[in-house]
Short mmCIF file of C-alpha atoms in Angstrom, two decimals:
data_model
loop_
_atom_site.label_atom_id
_atom_site.label_comp_id
_atom_site.label_asym_id
_atom_site.label_seq_id
_atom_site.Cartn_x
_atom_site.Cartn_y
_atom_site.Cartn_z
CA MET A 21 6.48 -18.23 18.03
CA GLY A 22 4.90 -16.95 21.20
CA GLU A 23 3.11 -13.60 21.37
CA MET A 24 6.02 -12.14 23.45
CA ALA A 25 8.50 -13.35 20.93
CA LYS A 26 6.40 -11.92 18.04
CA GLY A 27 6.18 -8.46 19.82
CA ALA A 28 9.94 -8.47 20.45
CA LEU A 29 10.54 -9.37 16.78
CA HIS A 30 8.25 -6.53 15.67
CA ARG A 31 10.05 -4.03 17.81
CA TRP A 32 13.48 -5.32 16.77
CA LEU A 33 12.58 -5.16 13.13
CA THR A 34 11.36 -1.53 13.56
CA ALA A 35 14.73 -0.60 15.15
CA LEU A 36 16.53 -2.49 12.35
CA ALA A 37 14.60 -0.73 9.79
CA LEU A 38 15.60 2.68 11.17
CA SER A 39 19.25 1.60 11.13
CA VAL A 40 19.05 0.37 7.55
CA ALA A 41 17.38 3.66 6.50
CA LEU A 42 20.22 5.57 8.10
CA VAL A 43 23.32 3.55 7.30
CA GLY A 44 22.21 1.53 4.15
CA VAL A 45 21.40 -2.15 3.54
CA PRO A 46 23.22 -4.68 5.58
CA GLY A 47 24.38 -7.89 4.23
CA ALA A 48 24.71 -6.64 0.66
CA VAL A 49 27.80 -8.51 -0.83
CA SER A 50 28.66 -9.57 -4.39
CA ALA A 51 26.82 -12.63 -5.63
CA GLU A 52 30.09 -13.99 -7.28
CA PRO A 53 32.14 -16.37 -5.14
CA PRO A 54 35.77 -15.17 -4.46
CA ASP A 55 38.72 -16.59 -6.45
CA ASP A 56 40.29 -18.28 -3.38
CA GLY A 57 37.23 -20.49 -2.86
CA LYS A 58 36.58 -19.27 0.65
CA GLU A 59 33.30 -18.15 1.86
CA PRO A 60 33.02 -14.31 1.52
CA PRO A 61 32.44 -12.34 4.74
CA VAL A 62 28.91 -10.94 5.05
CA GLU A 63 29.38 -7.25 5.64
CA GLY A 64 27.20 -5.21 8.02
CA VAL A 65 24.92 -8.13 9.06
CA SER A 66 25.50 -7.67 12.81
CA GLU A 67 22.10 -5.97 13.03
CA ILE A 68 20.18 -8.93 11.60
CA THR A 69 22.23 -11.93 13.05
CA LYS A 70 19.55 -11.89 15.85
CA LEU A 71 17.38 -13.84 13.42
CA LEU A 72 19.70 -16.82 13.60
CA GLY A 73 18.51 -17.48 17.08
CA GLU A 74 15.93 -20.29 17.40
CA GLU A 75 13.62 -18.04 19.34
CA TYR A 76 13.15 -16.04 16.22
CA ASP A 77 11.65 -17.16 12.91
CA LEU A 78 13.13 -15.76 9.82
CA LEU A 79 9.97 -16.48 7.81
CA GLU A 80 7.93 -14.64 10.61
CA ALA A 81 10.25 -11.60 10.17
CA LEU A 82 9.75 -11.49 6.40
CA ASP A 83 5.93 -11.97 6.85
CA GLN A 84 6.02 -8.95 9.24
CA LEU A 85 7.84 -7.01 6.60
CA ASP A 86 5.38 -7.94 3.97
CA ALA A 87 2.54 -7.01 6.28
CA ASP A 88 4.11 -3.68 7.09
CA ARG A 89 4.63 -2.99 3.46
CA LYS A 90 1.09 -3.57 2.66
CA ARG A 91 -0.01 -1.29 5.50
CA GLN A 92 2.39 1.40 4.10
CA GLU A 93 1.30 0.92 0.56
CA LYS A 94 -2.35 1.34 1.77
CA ALA A 95 -1.49 4.41 3.78
CA LEU A 96 0.43 5.82 0.78
CA ALA A 97 -2.51 5.40 -1.47
CA GLU A 98 -4.98 6.83 1.02
CA ALA A 99 -2.66 9.94 1.57
CA GLU A 100 -2.21 10.54 -2.17
CA ALA A 101 -6.04 10.31 -2.63
CA ARG A 102 -6.36 12.94 0.23
CA ARG A 103 -3.66 14.95 -1.40
CA VAL A 104 -5.49 15.00 -4.77
CA ALA A 105 -8.78 16.15 -3.05
CA MET A 106 -6.81 18.65 -0.95
CA VAL A 107 -5.11 20.18 -4.07
CA ALA A 108 -8.61 20.67 -5.58
CA ARG A 109 -9.81 22.32 -2.43
CA ARG A 110 -6.71 24.38 -2.16
CA ASN A 111 -7.24 25.57 -5.82
CA LYS A 112 -10.86 26.43 -5.10
CA ALA A 113 -9.85 28.34 -1.99
CA GLU A 114 -7.11 30.25 -3.88
CA PHE A 115 -9.59 31.23 -6.63
CA GLU A 116 -12.15 32.48 -4.09
CA HIS A 117 -9.33 34.29 -2.30
CA ASN A 118 -8.11 36.06 -5.47
CA GLU A 119 -11.76 36.79 -6.44
CA ALA A 120 -12.31 38.39 -3.02
CA LYS A 121 -9.07 40.31 -3.29
CA VAL A 122 -9.91 41.85 -6.73
CA LYS A 123 -13.38 42.74 -5.33
CA LEU A 124 -11.88 44.22 -2.23
CA GLU A 125 -9.35 46.45 -4.20
CA THR A 126 -12.23 47.65 -6.53
CA GLU A 127 -14.55 48.35 -3.63
CA ARG A 128 -11.77 50.13 -1.65
CA GLU A 129 -11.17 52.71 -4.35
CA ARG A 130 -14.84 53.29 -4.91
CA ILE A 131 -15.66 53.68 -1.14
CA ARG A 132 -12.81 56.18 -0.78
CA ARG A 133 -14.44 58.40 -3.33
CA ARG A 134 -17.91 58.04 -1.75
CA ILE A 135 -16.58 58.69 1.79
CA ARG A 136 -15.32 62.22 0.66
CA VAL A 137 -18.74 62.89 -0.84
CA TYR A 138 -20.47 61.56 2.23
CA ILE A 139 -18.30 63.73 4.51
CA ASP A 140 -19.10 66.85 2.40
CA LEU A 141 -22.81 66.15 2.48
CA LYS A 142 -22.74 65.83 6.31
CA LYS A 143 -21.16 69.21 6.55
CA VAL A 144 -24.14 70.99 4.73
CA LYS A 145 -26.53 72.63 7.15
CA ASP A 146 -30.27 72.85 6.63
CA TRP A 147 -30.15 76.76 6.56
CA GLN A 148 -27.46 76.47 3.79
CA LEU A 149 -29.80 74.18 1.77
CA LEU A 150 -32.69 76.59 2.31
CA ALA A 151 -30.71 79.59 1.31
CA SER A 152 -29.42 77.86 -1.83
CA ALA A 153 -32.88 76.46 -2.79
CA GLY A 154 -34.60 79.77 -3.39
CA ASP A 155 -38.01 78.44 -2.17
CA TYR A 156 -39.25 75.98 0.49
CA ALA A 157 -40.49 73.44 -2.07
CA SER A 158 -37.05 73.30 -3.68
CA TYR A 159 -35.53 72.97 -0.27
CA LEU A 160 -37.48 69.95 0.68
CA ARG A 161 -36.70 68.24 -2.53
CA MET A 162 -32.97 69.02 -1.99
CA ARG A 163 -32.99 67.74 1.55
CA HIS A 164 -34.67 64.49 0.44
CA VAL A 165 -32.04 63.93 -2.30
CA TYR A 166 -29.15 64.67 0.17
CA ARG A 167 -30.59 62.25 2.71
CA GLU A 168 -30.87 59.50 0.08
CA LEU A 169 -27.36 60.00 -1.11
CA ALA A 170 -26.24 59.87 2.52
CA LYS A 171 -28.18 56.63 3.10
CA ASP A 172 -26.76 55.04 -0.18
CA ASP A 173 -23.33 55.99 1.00
CA GLU A 174 -23.99 54.45 4.40
CA GLN A 175 -25.08 51.17 2.63
CA ARG A 176 -22.01 51.26 0.49
CA ILE A 177 -19.88 51.47 3.70
CA LYS A 178 -21.69 48.54 5.13
CA ASP A 179 -21.27 46.58 1.88
CA TYR A 180 -17.62 47.34 1.94
CA HIS A 181 -17.31 46.01 5.44
CA LYS A 182 -18.84 42.74 4.23
CA VAL A 183 -16.41 42.53 1.27
CA VAL A 184 -13.53 42.89 3.90
CA ASP A 185 -14.99 40.25 5.91
CA ASP A 186 -15.52 37.88 2.90
CA TYR A 187 -11.77 38.50 1.92
CA ARG A 188 -10.64 37.69 5.59
CA VAL A 189 -12.63 34.43 5.51
CA ALA A 190 -11.35 33.47 2.07
CA ARG A 191 -7.78 34.14 3.32
CA GLU A 192 -8.37 32.03 6.43
CA ASN A 193 -9.74 29.25 4.31
CA LEU A 194 -6.90 29.43 2.00
CA ASP A 195 -4.33 29.30 4.90
CA ALA A 196 -6.19 26.33 6.51
CA GLU A 197 -6.17 24.34 3.16
CA LEU A 198 -2.49 25.11 2.65
CA ALA A 199 -1.72 24.04 6.08
CA GLU A 200 -3.69 20.86 5.59
CA LEU A 201 -2.08 20.18 2.32
CA GLN A 202 1.33 20.53 4.01
CA ARG A 203 0.30 18.02 6.62
CA ILE A 204 -0.80 15.63 3.97
CA GLU A 205 2.55 16.02 2.04
CA ALA A 206 4.37 15.30 5.27
CA ALA A 207 2.25 12.17 5.73
CA LEU A 208 3.01 11.07 2.21
CA ASN A 209 6.83 11.57 2.73
CA GLU A 210 6.68 9.57 5.90
CA ALA A 211 4.73 6.72 4.24
CA ARG A 212 7.26 6.66 1.45
CA ARG A 213 10.09 6.62 3.90
CA LYS A 214 8.55 3.69 5.78
CA LEU A 215 7.84 1.82 2.60
CA GLU A 216 11.52 2.25 1.41
CA ARG A 217 12.80 1.41 4.92
CA ASP A 218 10.83 -1.84 4.93
CA LYS A 219 11.99 -2.68 1.44
CA ALA A 220 15.58 -2.10 2.50
CA VAL A 221 15.41 -4.44 5.51
CA LYS A 222 13.67 -7.24 3.56
CA GLN A 223 16.33 -6.92 0.81
CA ALA A 224 18.97 -7.20 3.52
CA LEU A 225 17.46 -10.26 4.96
CA LEU A 226 16.99 -11.91 1.65
CA GLU A 227 20.45 -10.98 0.49
CA SER A 228 21.78 -12.62 3.74
CA VAL A 229 19.81 -15.79 3.08
CA ARG A 230 21.29 -15.93 -0.35
CA THR A 231 24.91 -15.18 0.50
CA ASP A 232 25.34 -16.34 4.07
CA LYS A 233 25.48 -19.99 4.90
CA GLU A 234 23.96 -19.67 8.51
CA PHE A 235 21.15 -17.65 7.12
CA TYR A 236 20.48 -20.07 4.33
CA ALA A 237 20.51 -22.97 6.79
CA LYS A 238 18.21 -21.04 9.19
CA ALA A 239 15.73 -20.35 6.32
CA GLY A 240 15.87 -24.06 5.62
CA ARG A 241 14.86 -25.02 9.11
CA ASP A 242 12.17 -22.41 9.31
CA LEU A 243 10.75 -23.59 5.98
CA ASP A 244 10.70 -27.19 7.36
CA LYS A 245 8.73 -25.85 10.31
CA ALA A 246 6.30 -24.07 8.03
CA ALA A 247 5.92 -27.47 5.99
CA GLU A 248 5.23 -29.28 9.25
CA ALA A 249 2.54 -26.66 10.03
CA LEU A 250 1.05 -27.04 6.60
CA GLU A 251 0.97 -30.84 6.94
CA LYS A 252 -1.01 -30.52 10.25
CA GLN A 253 -3.41 -27.99 8.61
CA VAL A 254 -4.00 -30.39 5.62
CA GLN A 255 -4.71 -33.23 8.02
CA ASN A 256 -7.23 -31.13 9.95
CA PHE A 257 -9.26 -30.20 6.72
CA GLU A 258 -12.76 -31.61 7.04
CA GLU A 259 -13.12 -34.33 4.48
CA TRP A 260 -15.19 -33.39 1.44
CA THR A 261 -17.83 -36.20 1.04
CA GLY A 262 -20.49 -34.47 -0.90
CA LYS A 263 -18.84 -35.31 -4.19
CA ARG A 264 -16.27 -37.76 -5.77
CA LEU A 265 -13.89 -36.61 -8.32
CA TRP A 266 -11.36 -38.81 -10.31
CA PHE A 267 -8.36 -36.49 -10.08
CA ARG A 268 -5.75 -39.37 -10.27
CA ASP A 269 -7.21 -40.67 -13.54
CA LEU A 270 -5.77 -37.83 -15.40
CA ARG A 271 -2.13 -38.24 -14.43
CA GLY A 272 0.23 -36.90 -17.11
CA GLN A 273 -2.70 -35.00 -18.85
CA TYR A 274 -2.77 -31.75 -16.83
CA SER A 275 -1.73 -28.39 -18.10
CA LEU A 276 0.58 -26.24 -16.01
CA PRO A 277 -1.31 -23.80 -13.53
CA VAL A 278 0.43 -20.98 -15.23
CA PRO A 279 -0.43 -20.92 -18.98
CA ALA A 280 2.67 -21.52 -21.09
CA GLY A 281 4.71 -21.41 -17.83
CA VAL A 282 8.09 -22.91 -17.12
CA ILE A 283 9.19 -25.11 -14.31
CA THR A 284 12.29 -23.83 -12.65
CA ARG A 285 12.57 -26.20 -9.81
CA GLY A 286 11.13 -29.59 -9.34
CA PHE A 287 10.34 -31.87 -6.40
CA GLY A 288 13.05 -33.44 -4.23
CA LYS A 289 16.26 -32.76 -2.56
CA VAL A 290 18.05 -29.56 -3.51
CA VAL A 291 21.90 -29.36 -3.03
CA HIS A 292 23.35 -25.93 -2.56
CA PRO A 293 26.04 -25.44 -5.32
CA ARG A 294 28.46 -23.65 -3.03
CA TRP A 295 27.95 -25.19 0.44
CA GLY A 296 26.69 -28.60 -0.44
CA THR A 297 23.78 -28.38 2.07
CA VAL A 298 20.68 -30.29 1.33
CA THR A 299 17.12 -28.96 1.63
CA MET A 300 13.79 -30.62 0.59
CA HIS A 301 11.62 -29.09 -2.05
CA ARG A 302 8.15 -30.44 -1.62
CA GLY A 303 6.61 -29.00 -4.78
CA MET A 304 7.57 -27.29 -8.03
CA ASP A 305 8.31 -23.68 -8.96
CA VAL A 306 6.70 -22.20 -12.12
CA VAL A 307 7.47 -18.92 -13.68
CA PRO A 308 5.74 -17.18 -16.67
CA GLY A 309 6.83 -18.17 -20.16
CA ARG A 310 7.58 -15.90 -23.05
CA LYS A 311 4.26 -14.44 -23.21
CA GLY A 312 4.56 -13.36 -19.57
CA GLU A 313 1.23 -14.52 -18.44
CA LYS A 314 0.81 -14.44 -14.70
CA GLN A 315 -2.66 -15.85 -14.34
CA VAL A 316 -2.81 -18.94 -12.02
CA ARG A 317 -5.44 -21.44 -12.87
CA VAL A 318 -6.65 -24.46 -10.90
CA ILE A 319 -5.60 -27.65 -12.82
CA TYR A 320 -8.79 -29.60 -11.99
CA TRP A 321 -12.33 -29.35 -10.57
CA GLY A 322 -12.31 -28.87 -6.80
CA LYS A 323 -13.44 -27.02 -3.63
CA VAL A 324 -11.31 -24.23 -2.08
CA VAL A 325 -10.51 -25.24 1.53
CA TYR A 326 -7.99 -22.49 2.21
CA ALA A 327 -7.40 -19.04 0.79
CA GLY A 328 -5.24 -16.64 2.73
CA TRP A 329 -1.72 -16.03 4.05
CA LEU A 330 0.47 -19.03 5.16
CA LYS A 331 3.78 -18.42 6.84
CA GLY A 332 6.58 -19.46 4.38
CA TYR A 333 4.12 -19.51 1.51
CA GLY A 334 2.45 -16.03 1.43
CA ASN A 335 -0.89 -15.73 -0.32
CA THR A 336 -1.99 -19.29 -0.76
CA ILE A 337 -4.90 -21.32 -2.05
CA ILE A 338 -5.44 -24.96 -1.16
CA VAL A 339 -8.10 -26.98 -3.40
CA ASP A 340 -9.60 -30.22 -2.43
CA HIS A 341 -10.12 -32.64 -5.19
CA THR A 342 -11.72 -35.32 -2.95
CA GLN A 343 -10.29 -38.68 -1.69
CA GLY A 344 -7.52 -36.86 0.18
CA ASP A 345 -6.11 -35.20 -2.90
CA TYR A 346 -5.13 -31.56 -2.74
CA THR A 347 -3.31 -28.97 -4.84
CA MET A 348 -1.74 -25.79 -3.44
CA TYR A 349 -0.96 -22.47 -5.26
CA ALA A 350 1.48 -20.31 -3.11
CA HIS A 351 3.33 -16.93 -3.38
CA LEU A 352 0.40 -15.30 -5.16
CA GLU A 353 0.15 -11.55 -5.67
CA ARG A 354 -3.59 -11.80 -5.54
CA ILE A 355 -6.30 -14.33 -4.53
CA ASP A 356 -9.38 -14.37 -6.65
CA VAL A 357 -11.40 -17.03 -4.74
CA LYS A 358 -12.59 -17.64 -1.25
CA VAL A 359 -13.05 -20.67 1.00
CA GLY A 360 -16.09 -22.87 -0.07
CA ASP A 361 -15.90 -21.71 -3.73
CA MET A 362 -16.46 -24.58 -6.14
CA LEU A 363 -14.01 -24.37 -9.03
CA GLU A 364 -14.15 -25.56 -12.52
CA SER A 365 -11.04 -26.92 -14.24
CA ARG A 366 -8.68 -24.26 -15.41
CA GLN A 367 -10.63 -21.43 -13.62
CA GLN A 368 -8.43 -18.47 -12.66
CA VAL A 369 -7.69 -18.37 -8.86
CA GLY A 370 -5.13 -15.72 -8.63
CA ILE A 371 -2.01 -13.85 -9.93
CA LEU A 372 1.42 -15.01 -9.71
CA GLY A 373 3.66 -13.06 -7.35
CA LYS A 374 6.37 -13.26 -4.62
CA SER A 375 4.41 -12.86 -1.40
CA GLY A 376 6.12 -14.64 1.40
CA ALA A 377 8.83 -15.87 -0.95
CA LEU A 378 12.64 -15.97 -0.26
CA GLY A 379 13.35 -15.19 -3.98
CA ASP A 380 11.87 -13.81 -7.19
CA ALA A 381 8.28 -13.93 -8.32
CA ARG A 382 7.15 -17.38 -9.08
CA LEU A 383 4.28 -19.95 -8.36
CA TYR A 384 4.94 -22.57 -5.91
CA PHE A 385 2.71 -25.45 -6.69
CA GLU A 386 2.31 -28.53 -4.44
CA LEU A 387 0.38 -31.74 -5.08
CA ARG A 388 -0.71 -33.91 -2.11
CA LEU A 389 -2.13 -37.39 -2.51
CA GLY A 390 -3.69 -38.82 0.72
CA GLY A 391 -2.55 -35.53 2.27
CA LYS A 392 1.24 -36.23 1.58
CA PRO A 393 3.25 -34.22 -0.92
CA VAL A 394 4.36 -36.12 -4.12
CA ASP A 395 6.27 -35.11 -7.13
CA PRO A 396 3.90 -33.07 -9.28
CA VAL A 397 6.00 -32.89 -12.45
CA PRO A 398 4.96 -36.26 -14.00
CA TRP A 399 1.28 -35.17 -13.60
CA PHE A 400 1.65 -32.59 -16.39
CA ARG A 401 2.00 -33.08 -20.06
#
């Protein structure tokens, strides 16, 4: 898909996401076939039928939705962390504000009393002091005391002004923290809304693939294109000549890459039970067994030649076992290795998931001999 088409796809998906958020999930129909044997109409899929056009790639759309989901989950986590920090700051500002308020009210009552005394002292004239003192020495002492009291009251008034200023600053800080917290809460709600929107769109697309023949066929064609791209990629891997392994000697003795896992789909042609259409499955699907273990382990020694996202396969690891033999582990939730890593047999390489998948969580495993996919099932005990 060209860059212009990708841009158009992204813009259209955004518009579709908004419509889904407003009117519900399109394409959601009953999984049960009707009694009359006719294909059920897919309701409300007019918004997503554009993906049936060959200029669009259904897998590209799903990848875009997965990428958007990851971005929104990251934004949500960051906003939540900011909210936690902001709540702590808000609580601190609230405590400081309340403390300043109590101090202000206490000082206000005290200063009222002192102001009255201060005014009375200011009214006393020197001759009144002299007359009441009886002698000059007593007058000097009384004048000194009055002046000291007046200075103390002046300082109290200045201190009171500082208390008022401190209270105003505490109030402004609290208002600022509350406004910031409100902004973060809004960002959180927006991230949650976008996340739910993208989930709804993906659900609509997957439901259409599952219940609509045209979408199912389009998904098959796009998967074939993804398989061809994978084929070219494998052919372009630089041959690992530094070591020689004997991968093929252990045919029938390997353990499944998911410990105690269950194979739900094998290699070969898959005939749709309702429509009779045929698609090619070039590997096998493995799901967790009774214990629910989701660790994915490499089945044999090798070297990681690819670790990343592949269209149609999601998070994928490809391991070179020399002599043109490769194993592939796809739809991973998490990748635990990187390109160039030398792996030991049964080393954990990731966690099973459903990244890039058209269905539920599973491991897609592929075995390639001489670069070509072969049936992997007989290679396991």
